[in-house]
Short mmCIF file of C-alpha atoms and ligand atoms in Angstrom, two decimals:
data_model
loop_
_atom_site.label_atom_id
_atom_site.label_comp_id
_atom_site.label_asym_id
_atom_site.label_seq_id
_atom_site.Cartn_x
_atom_site.Cartn_y
_atom_site.Cartn_z
CA MET D 7 4.48 21.57 5.02
CA LYS D 8 8.11 21.45 3.99
CA TYR D 9 9.95 18.35 5.20
CA ARG D 10 13.02 19.40 7.13
CA ILE D 11 15.23 17.00 8.98
CA TYR D 12 17.00 18.03 12.15
CA ALA D 13 19.85 16.07 13.69
CA LEU D 14 22.84 16.75 15.89
CA HIS D 15 24.62 18.99 13.35
CA ASN D 16 21.73 21.40 12.76
CA TYR D 17 19.18 21.06 15.55
CA ARG D 18 20.11 24.52 16.81
CA GLN D 19 18.33 25.88 13.76
CA ILE D 20 15.01 24.72 15.20
CA PRO D 21 13.41 28.07 16.14
CA GLN D 22 11.81 26.69 19.32
CA ILE D 23 15.17 25.39 20.58
CA GLU D 24 15.73 28.80 22.19
CA LYS D 25 13.31 27.72 24.89
CA LEU D 26 15.81 25.14 26.13
CA SER D 27 18.37 25.91 28.79
CA ASP D 28 22.06 25.72 27.82
CA GLU D 29 22.38 22.66 29.98
CA ASP D 30 19.53 20.86 28.24
CA ARG D 31 21.11 21.62 24.88
CA PHE D 32 24.43 20.25 25.99
CA ASN D 33 22.70 17.13 27.32
CA ILE D 34 21.17 16.58 23.88
CA GLU D 35 24.62 16.78 22.35
CA VAL D 36 26.19 14.37 24.81
CA VAL D 37 23.49 11.72 24.57
CA GLY D 38 22.90 12.36 20.87
CA THR D 39 26.53 11.43 20.24
CA VAL D 40 25.85 7.92 21.55
CA LEU D 41 22.20 7.26 20.67
CA PRO D 42 20.45 8.19 17.41
CA PHE D 43 18.92 11.64 17.17
CA LYS D 44 16.74 12.85 14.35
CA THR D 45 13.53 14.83 14.22
CA ASN D 46 11.66 16.84 11.60
CA SER D 47 9.58 19.91 10.94
CA TYR D 48 6.21 18.18 11.51
CA VAL D 49 7.19 16.80 14.90
CA VAL D 50 8.73 20.13 15.89
CA ASP D 51 5.93 22.39 14.66
CA GLU D 52 2.79 20.31 15.09
CA LEU D 53 3.39 17.76 17.84
CA ILE D 54 5.73 19.07 20.53
CA ASP D 55 4.45 21.41 23.20
CA TRP D 56 7.57 23.53 23.62
CA ASP D 57 6.30 25.43 26.64
CA ASN D 58 6.32 22.19 28.54
CA TYR D 59 9.24 20.50 26.78
CA LYS D 60 10.76 18.89 29.86
CA GLU D 61 7.71 16.67 30.32
CA ASP D 62 6.43 16.64 26.78
CA PRO D 63 6.07 13.02 25.59
CA ILE D 64 6.85 13.83 21.97
CA PHE D 65 9.90 15.88 22.89
CA ILE D 66 11.16 12.91 24.89
CA LEU D 67 10.27 10.61 22.00
CA ASN D 68 12.72 12.42 19.69
CA PHE D 69 15.20 14.41 21.77
CA PRO D 70 17.92 12.58 23.73
CA GLN D 71 17.56 12.97 27.49
CA LYS D 72 20.37 13.06 30.00
CA ASN D 73 19.23 10.01 31.97
CA MET D 74 19.15 7.79 28.91
CA LEU D 75 22.82 7.13 29.66
CA ALA D 76 24.23 5.82 32.92
CA GLU D 77 25.74 8.65 34.92
CA GLU D 78 29.34 7.51 34.44
CA ASP D 79 28.85 7.13 30.68
CA PHE D 80 27.20 10.51 30.45
CA ASN D 81 30.01 12.17 32.39
CA HIS D 82 32.63 10.45 30.32
CA MET D 83 31.12 11.53 27.02
CA ALA D 84 30.60 15.06 28.34
CA LYS D 85 34.29 15.22 29.17
CA VAL D 86 35.27 13.89 25.75
CA LEU D 87 33.14 16.54 24.01
CA LYS D 88 34.39 19.36 26.24
CA SER D 89 38.01 18.35 25.62
CA GLY D 90 37.52 19.14 21.93
CA ALA D 91 38.41 15.58 20.87
CA ASP D 92 38.55 14.80 17.16
CA LYS D 93 35.81 12.93 15.33
CA ALA D 94 37.54 9.57 15.39
CA THR D 95 38.05 9.69 19.16
CA ILE D 96 34.45 10.73 19.75
CA LYS D 97 33.25 7.86 17.61
CA GLU D 98 35.46 5.37 19.36
CA GLU D 99 34.31 6.48 22.81
CA ALA D 100 30.67 6.46 21.68
CA ASN D 101 31.06 2.90 20.40
CA LYS D 102 32.48 1.76 23.73
CA ILE D 103 29.36 3.02 25.49
CA ARG D 104 27.10 1.51 22.81
CA GLU D 105 28.65 -1.90 23.34
CA LYS D 106 27.51 -1.76 26.97
CA LEU D 107 23.89 -1.20 25.90
CA ASN D 108 23.15 -4.71 24.62
CA PRO D 109 23.00 -3.69 20.96
CA HIS D 110 21.69 -7.04 19.69
CA PRO D 111 18.94 -8.36 21.96
CA ALA D 112 16.93 -11.55 21.46
CA GLY D 113 19.36 -13.23 19.06
CA GLN D 114 18.04 -11.23 16.15
CA LEU D 115 21.11 -11.40 13.98
CA GLU D 116 22.07 -14.99 14.63
CA TYR D 117 18.93 -17.07 14.68
CA ASN D 118 16.31 -15.92 12.24
CA VAL D 119 17.99 -15.44 8.86
CA PRO D 120 16.88 -18.11 6.37
CA GLU D 121 18.46 -19.31 3.13
CA TYR D 122 17.11 -19.59 -0.38
CA ASP D 123 18.93 -21.19 -3.27
CA GLY D 124 22.13 -21.35 -1.21
CA VAL D 125 22.00 -17.62 -0.46
CA LYS D 126 21.61 -16.18 3.03
CA LEU D 127 18.64 -13.84 2.91
CA THR D 128 20.03 -11.08 5.09
CA GLY D 129 16.93 -8.94 4.64
CA VAL D 130 14.52 -11.66 5.71
CA GLN D 131 13.57 -13.03 9.11
CA HIS D 132 11.38 -16.05 9.47
CA LYS D 133 10.82 -16.77 13.14
CA TYR D 134 7.13 -17.64 13.35
CA ASN D 135 5.57 -20.08 10.89
CA GLU D 136 2.97 -17.91 9.24
CA THR D 137 4.79 -14.63 8.97
CA MET D 138 7.92 -13.61 7.14
CA LEU D 139 9.61 -10.28 7.75
CA PHE D 140 11.16 -8.42 4.84
CA PHE D 141 13.58 -5.52 5.43
CA PRO D 142 13.93 -3.66 2.12
CA ALA D 143 17.35 -2.00 1.90
CA GLN D 144 15.91 1.39 0.94
CA GLY D 145 13.64 1.48 3.97
CA GLN D 146 16.19 1.22 6.74
CA THR D 147 15.82 4.72 8.08
CA CYS D 148 12.89 6.72 9.51
CA HIS D 149 11.46 10.23 9.22
CA ALA D 150 12.60 10.78 12.79
CA TYR D 151 14.19 8.49 15.37
CA CYS D 152 12.49 7.28 18.50
CA THR D 153 14.83 7.66 21.43
CA PHE D 154 13.78 4.22 22.71
CA CYS D 155 14.21 2.38 19.40
CA PHE D 156 15.51 -1.18 19.70
CA ARG D 157 16.99 -0.91 16.22
CA TRP D 158 19.16 1.97 17.37
CA PRO D 159 22.51 0.33 16.42
CA GLN D 160 21.44 0.51 12.78
CA PHE D 161 20.95 4.27 13.05
CA THR D 162 24.31 4.88 14.68
CA ASN D 163 26.16 3.04 11.89
CA MET D 164 27.11 0.24 14.25
CA ASP D 165 25.26 -2.21 12.04
CA GLU D 166 25.50 -0.68 8.57
CA MET D 167 22.26 -2.30 7.42
CA LYS D 168 23.29 -5.85 8.11
CA PHE D 169 19.62 -6.57 8.04
CA ALA D 170 18.51 -5.58 4.59
CA MET D 171 18.27 -6.59 0.95
CA LYS D 172 16.87 -5.38 -2.35
CA GLU D 173 16.22 -8.68 -4.04
CA ILE D 174 12.48 -9.10 -4.01
CA ASP D 175 12.93 -12.11 -6.35
CA TYR D 176 14.61 -14.04 -3.55
CA VAL D 177 11.84 -13.06 -1.18
CA ILE D 178 9.28 -14.36 -3.64
CA GLY D 179 11.27 -17.54 -4.26
CA TYR D 180 11.44 -18.19 -0.54
CA LEU D 181 7.73 -17.52 -0.14
CA LYS D 182 6.87 -20.00 -2.88
CA GLU D 183 8.89 -22.69 -1.12
CA HIS D 184 7.12 -22.06 2.18
CA PRO D 185 3.41 -22.76 1.94
CA GLU D 186 3.02 -22.17 5.68
CA ILE D 187 3.61 -18.44 5.19
CA THR D 188 0.40 -16.44 4.92
CA ASP D 189 1.78 -13.03 5.85
CA VAL D 190 4.64 -10.88 4.65
CA LEU D 191 5.50 -8.04 6.97
CA ILE D 192 7.52 -5.31 5.29
CA THR D 193 9.44 -3.48 7.94
CA GLY D 194 12.54 -1.42 8.71
CA GLY D 195 13.48 1.23 9.86
CA ASP D 196 10.40 2.48 8.14
CA PRO D 197 9.62 1.11 4.66
CA MET D 198 7.40 4.11 3.96
CA VAL D 199 10.48 6.34 3.70
CA MET D 200 11.11 4.56 0.39
CA LYS D 201 10.32 6.31 -2.85
CA GLY D 202 6.83 5.65 -4.18
CA LYS D 203 8.32 3.96 -7.23
CA ILE D 204 10.12 1.40 -5.07
CA ILE D 205 7.15 0.77 -2.82
CA ASP D 206 5.10 0.20 -5.95
CA GLN D 207 7.73 -2.17 -7.39
CA TYR D 208 7.84 -4.33 -4.28
CA LEU D 209 4.09 -4.47 -3.74
CA THR D 210 3.41 -5.09 -7.42
CA ALA D 211 5.96 -7.91 -7.50
CA LEU D 212 4.33 -9.57 -4.49
CA VAL D 213 0.86 -9.24 -6.00
CA GLU D 214 1.91 -10.43 -9.47
CA ALA D 215 3.75 -13.44 -8.08
CA ASN D 216 0.27 -14.75 -7.40
CA ILE D 217 1.28 -16.91 -4.46
CA PRO D 218 -1.81 -18.83 -3.43
CA HIS D 219 -0.91 -19.10 0.27
CA LEU D 220 -0.04 -15.41 0.63
CA ARG D 221 -3.04 -13.67 2.16
CA ASN D 222 -1.84 -10.62 4.03
CA ILE D 223 0.75 -8.00 3.31
CA ARG D 224 1.59 -5.95 6.33
CA ILE D 225 3.62 -2.77 6.39
CA GLY D 226 5.13 -1.60 9.66
CA SER D 227 5.43 2.17 9.70
CA LYS D 228 5.67 5.20 11.94
CA THR D 229 4.92 7.67 9.13
CA LEU D 230 1.45 8.50 10.46
CA GLY D 231 3.10 9.65 13.67
CA PHE D 232 6.21 11.26 12.17
CA TRP D 233 5.31 12.44 8.67
CA PRO D 234 1.62 12.09 7.68
CA TYR D 235 2.26 14.38 4.72
CA ARG D 236 3.74 11.25 3.13
CA TYR D 237 0.13 10.49 2.11
CA LEU D 238 -0.99 14.06 1.48
CA THR D 239 1.53 16.37 -0.13
CA ASP D 240 4.69 14.37 -0.91
CA ASP D 241 5.23 14.23 -4.68
CA ASP D 242 4.68 10.51 -4.78
CA ALA D 243 1.80 10.33 -2.27
CA ASP D 244 -0.67 9.17 -4.89
CA MET D 245 1.72 6.57 -6.23
CA VAL D 246 1.98 5.05 -2.75
CA LEU D 247 -1.77 5.06 -2.24
CA ASN D 248 -2.29 3.48 -5.67
CA ALA D 249 0.19 0.76 -4.81
CA PHE D 250 -1.83 0.00 -1.67
CA LYS D 251 -4.95 -0.19 -3.79
CA LYS D 252 -3.31 -2.68 -6.14
CA VAL D 253 -2.86 -5.02 -3.20
CA THR D 254 -6.44 -4.82 -2.01
CA ASP D 255 -7.83 -4.93 -5.57
CA ALA D 256 -5.96 -8.21 -6.03
CA GLY D 257 -7.90 -9.70 -3.12
CA LEU D 258 -5.08 -9.58 -0.59
CA SER D 259 -5.44 -7.80 2.69
CA LEU D 260 -3.14 -4.89 3.32
CA ALA D 261 -2.56 -4.26 7.00
CA PHE D 262 -0.86 -0.99 7.74
CA MET D 263 0.76 -1.58 11.13
CA ALA D 264 0.99 1.94 12.46
CA HIS D 265 3.24 2.81 15.34
CA PHE D 266 1.76 5.40 17.72
CA ASN D 267 3.17 6.10 21.17
CA HIS D 268 0.78 8.75 22.42
CA TYR D 269 -2.70 9.99 21.56
CA ARG D 270 -1.21 13.40 20.74
CA GLU D 271 0.01 11.84 17.50
CA LEU D 272 -3.61 11.18 16.48
CA GLU D 273 -4.85 14.72 16.94
CA THR D 274 -3.51 16.77 14.04
CA GLU D 275 -5.50 17.56 10.94
CA ALA D 276 -2.71 16.04 8.85
CA VAL D 277 -2.72 12.64 10.56
CA GLN D 278 -6.49 12.40 10.42
CA GLN D 279 -6.50 13.17 6.70
CA ALA D 280 -3.71 10.67 6.08
CA ILE D 281 -5.62 7.96 7.95
CA LYS D 282 -8.64 8.58 5.73
CA LYS D 283 -6.52 8.35 2.60
CA ILE D 284 -4.97 5.06 3.63
CA ARG D 285 -8.28 3.54 4.64
CA ALA D 286 -9.80 4.63 1.34
CA THR D 287 -7.39 2.27 -0.44
CA GLY D 288 -9.05 -0.66 1.31
CA ALA D 289 -6.13 -1.10 3.70
CA GLN D 290 -6.79 -1.62 7.39
CA ILE D 291 -4.74 0.22 9.95
CA ARG D 292 -3.69 -1.61 13.11
CA THR D 293 -1.56 -0.08 15.82
CA GLN D 294 1.32 -1.00 18.05
CA SER D 295 3.46 0.71 20.64
CA PRO D 296 5.79 -0.13 23.45
CA LEU D 297 4.95 0.94 26.96
CA LEU D 298 7.46 3.64 27.87
CA ASN D 299 8.30 5.33 31.10
CA HIS D 300 8.33 9.17 30.59
CA ILE D 301 6.19 8.87 27.44
CA ASN D 302 3.07 6.79 27.98
CA ALA D 303 3.30 4.91 31.27
CA LYS D 304 -0.20 5.83 32.47
CA PRO D 305 -3.42 3.89 31.95
CA GLU D 306 -5.33 7.02 30.84
CA ILE D 307 -2.88 7.62 28.01
CA TRP D 308 -3.49 4.13 26.64
CA SER D 309 -7.25 4.10 27.09
CA THR D 310 -7.50 7.50 25.41
CA MET D 311 -5.18 6.37 22.63
CA TRP D 312 -7.17 3.19 21.91
CA GLN D 313 -10.46 5.07 21.99
CA LYS D 314 -9.24 7.69 19.56
CA GLN D 315 -7.81 5.02 17.29
CA VAL D 316 -11.07 3.11 17.14
CA GLN D 317 -12.98 6.32 16.51
CA LEU D 318 -10.71 6.99 13.54
CA GLY D 319 -11.38 3.51 12.20
CA ILE D 320 -8.12 1.95 13.41
CA ILE D 321 -7.70 -1.36 15.23
CA PRO D 322 -5.53 -1.49 18.39
CA TYR D 323 -3.21 -4.49 18.06
CA TYR D 324 -0.13 -4.62 20.32
CA MET D 325 1.17 -3.19 23.56
CA PHE D 326 4.83 -4.14 23.88
CA ILE D 327 7.24 -4.13 26.78
CA ALA D 328 10.34 -2.01 26.05
CA ARG D 329 13.19 -4.26 24.97
CA ASP D 330 16.32 -4.92 26.94
CA THR D 331 18.56 -2.70 24.84
CA GLY D 332 19.69 0.91 24.49
CA ALA D 333 18.08 3.26 26.99
CA GLN D 334 15.88 0.57 28.55
CA LYS D 335 16.81 1.72 32.05
CA TYR D 336 15.22 5.06 31.28
CA PHE D 337 12.16 3.81 29.43
CA GLY D 338 11.62 0.43 31.04
CA VAL D 339 8.50 -0.26 33.09
CA SER D 340 8.54 -3.27 35.41
CA LEU D 341 6.46 -6.24 34.28
CA ALA D 342 4.27 -5.84 37.35
CA ASP D 343 3.56 -2.18 36.55
CA ALA D 344 3.11 -2.97 32.87
CA TRP D 345 0.38 -5.44 33.61
CA GLU D 346 -1.31 -3.02 36.01
CA ILE D 347 -1.26 -0.21 33.45
CA PHE D 348 -2.61 -2.53 30.78
CA GLN D 349 -5.35 -3.88 33.03
CA LYS D 350 -6.46 -0.43 34.16
CA ALA D 351 -6.55 0.88 30.60
CA TYR D 352 -8.22 -2.22 29.16
CA THR D 353 -11.02 -2.20 31.71
CA LYS D 354 -11.84 1.43 30.91
CA VAL D 355 -12.62 0.94 27.23
CA SER D 356 -15.44 -0.80 25.43
CA GLY D 357 -15.04 -4.21 23.85
CA ILE D 358 -14.40 -2.73 20.43
CA CYS D 359 -11.04 -1.42 21.71
CA ARG D 360 -10.08 -4.71 23.34
CA THR D 361 -8.56 -6.14 20.19
CA VAL D 362 -5.26 -5.05 21.67
CA ARG D 363 -2.84 -7.78 22.77
CA GLY D 364 -0.30 -7.31 25.51
CA PRO D 365 1.66 -6.37 27.40
CA SER D 366 4.03 -8.53 25.42
CA MET D 367 7.78 -9.18 25.30
CA SER D 368 9.42 -10.13 22.00
CA CYS D 369 12.15 -12.44 23.24
CA THR D 370 14.13 -15.39 21.93
CA PRO D 371 11.44 -18.09 22.45
CA GLY D 372 8.59 -15.90 21.19
CA LYS D 373 6.19 -13.17 22.11
CA VAL D 374 5.30 -13.64 25.75
CA ARG D 375 2.26 -11.87 27.12
CA ILE D 376 1.68 -11.12 30.78
CA VAL D 377 -1.81 -12.42 31.34
CA GLY D 378 -1.92 -11.32 34.95
CA VAL D 379 -0.79 -11.74 38.51
CA THR D 380 -2.25 -14.48 40.66
CA GLU D 381 -1.71 -16.28 43.95
CA VAL D 382 -1.82 -20.04 44.37
CA LYS D 383 -1.50 -21.51 47.86
CA GLY D 384 0.21 -18.39 49.15
CA GLU D 385 2.73 -18.08 46.30
CA LYS D 386 2.36 -15.01 44.13
CA ALA D 387 3.04 -15.58 40.42
CA PHE D 388 2.83 -14.03 36.98
CA VAL D 389 0.57 -15.87 34.57
CA LEU D 390 2.19 -15.80 31.15
CA GLU D 391 1.41 -17.12 27.70
CA PHE D 392 2.96 -17.12 24.27
CA ILE D 393 1.09 -15.14 21.65
CA GLN D 394 3.77 -16.23 19.19
CA GLY D 395 6.25 -19.03 19.66
CA ARG D 396 9.30 -20.33 17.86
CA ASN D 397 7.32 -23.55 18.14
CA SER D 398 3.70 -22.60 17.46
CA ASP D 399 2.57 -25.40 19.76
CA TRP D 400 3.75 -23.30 22.73
CA VAL D 401 1.15 -20.64 21.96
CA ALA D 402 -1.81 -20.09 24.31
CA ARG D 403 -0.59 -22.44 27.08
CA PRO D 404 -0.63 -20.59 30.40
CA PHE D 405 2.59 -20.87 32.41
CA PHE D 406 3.84 -19.33 35.61
CA ALA D 407 6.80 -17.30 36.79
CA LYS D 408 7.66 -16.19 40.30
CA TYR D 409 6.26 -12.77 40.99
CA SER D 410 8.80 -10.01 41.21
CA ASN D 411 8.12 -6.30 41.32
CA LYS D 412 11.56 -5.60 39.85
CA ALA D 413 11.61 -7.84 36.80
CA LEU D 414 11.79 -5.83 33.56
CA TRP D 415 12.21 -8.62 31.04
CA MET D 416 11.86 -12.34 30.48
CA ASP D 417 15.49 -12.95 31.54
CA ASP D 418 14.64 -11.63 35.01
CA LEU D 419 11.95 -14.28 35.55
CA GLN D 420 12.19 -17.66 37.28
CA PRO D 421 9.67 -20.50 37.06
CA ALA D 422 7.15 -20.52 39.89
CA PHE D 423 5.89 -23.39 42.08
CA ASN D 424 9.26 -25.12 42.47
CA GLN D 425 9.63 -25.91 38.78
CA GLU D 426 13.23 -26.14 37.62
CA GLU D 427 12.61 -24.59 34.26
CA PHE D 428 9.90 -23.26 31.99
CA PHE D 429 8.06 -25.85 29.90
CA PHE D 430 9.74 -24.73 26.67
CA ASP D 431 13.31 -24.29 27.96
CA GLN D 432 14.64 -27.71 26.96
CA GLU D 433 13.16 -27.56 23.49
CA LEU D 434 14.44 -24.04 23.01
CA SER D 435 18.01 -24.93 23.88
CA ASP D 436 17.79 -28.03 21.64
CA MET D 437 16.76 -25.77 18.76
CA PHE D 438 19.96 -23.79 19.01
CA LEU D 439 22.33 -26.63 19.83
CA GLY D 440 20.79 -29.14 17.43
C1 LIG F 505 5.61 -10.02 16.04
C2 LIG F 505 6.32 -10.72 15.00
C3 LIG F 505 5.62 -11.29 13.93
C4 LIG F 505 4.13 -11.16 13.76
O1 LIG F 505 3.38 -11.83 14.76
P1 LIG F 505 1.80 -11.74 14.74
O2 LIG F 505 1.35 -12.37 16.01
O3 LIG F 505 1.32 -12.46 13.54
O4 LIG F 505 1.45 -10.28 14.69
C5 LIG F 505 6.36 -11.98 13.00
N1 LIG F 505 7.71 -12.13 13.09
C6 LIG F 505 8.40 -11.61 14.12
C7 LIG F 505 9.87 -11.84 14.20
C8 LIG F 505 7.74 -10.89 15.10
O5 LIG F 505 8.43 -10.37 16.12
S1 LIG F 506 10.05 4.54 13.78
FE1 LIG F 506 10.44 2.42 14.48
S2 LIG F 506 12.39 1.84 13.55
FE2 LIG F 506 12.20 4.08 13.40
S3 LIG F 506 13.21 4.88 15.19
FE3 LIG F 506 11.06 4.66 15.76
S4 LIG F 506 10.88 2.62 16.66
FE4 LIG F 506 12.83 2.71 15.57
#
């Protein structure tokens, strides 16, 4: 299949777009001016069910929807577009709306960027002891954009890749100085949009550095969902697969952290072939997805997705809660509903699917999982635990928050049982003041 990108300027060339009403097309243009919009020929031709586009999860995954913006913001942008404003004005008005959408949640820019040799490593985050994130500069885009993406400011040029670097030597230097790090997670955007030659360079450099404490290389990618031909027919498909094999041949584990939002993405011939190719390199594939209203907020979707993944030899890993940024009001599921959906899905599948962890929030103190809802002496509470913590000692200690059926995120929660604060609050604020 030929890779064709569609975005705001050319999406009307998508043959199936004729099925949309004029109003729906205009809505795409209004919202697509504020939030990122990009899709491609595979998503359009093989994944979306155009006869049912209004409810189609993959359509909603790529095409901006009216309700992703607050009504007043939508109306304002619609007016700006209809008035025939020039590009600069449109951009300025779009940025004003973007600023209201919490573009930098969970202190990502400020808190997690380390230094090596006196240099700030802008393309590295080291938040949890064992795992370092690397954002290669060439991998800061994706084959299509998810409408819910929490990295959306990067794709609207608000951030201009603040979060990226090319200098693998610095990454390796930093790794060598940090014996606690066992995992490097290469992420983006999507690092698999990089040319095969670059992927090979980075992976080879990591392998040849021969760092004794480095055990796992992980790659976070949505290519299996958005462009599986990356591993089948792209010119450099074999080069990529060979680079994976170099990692596993060297005795390191390669974990391909695949992002799937719906079981539909697992059903095409292309994705199933691509999965086989990746697994044949000795890499494992693990999966992650946020829980998203309008896309996958039903237990059956998750249980089916996990079952299909396991059948294809893939390991379910994370269910996330949608972050407090961008179109969260549209996609967000309350914590109470999230737990219920998780519990219903989890209890329907066999133990081999229950490797999944969640539902989990990636927030400033760590990854907080909702273990469940309980009642103690008449007070209803969420049971929570860290599955990752800024201090690893916080991990796996149950703690309690007042039950609320409205809470969408950690910030909406209060300690339960008359506690003044959560057990980690003091230490957390000391970390940032100290
Ligand atoms: C999730 C995450 C990791 C990896 O955590 P694991 O529990 O090892 O999967 C590492 N760094 C950051 C910043 C993360 O959000
Ligand atoms: S693939 Fe990942 S980084 Fe890219 S748009 Fe989707 S969620 Fe965002």
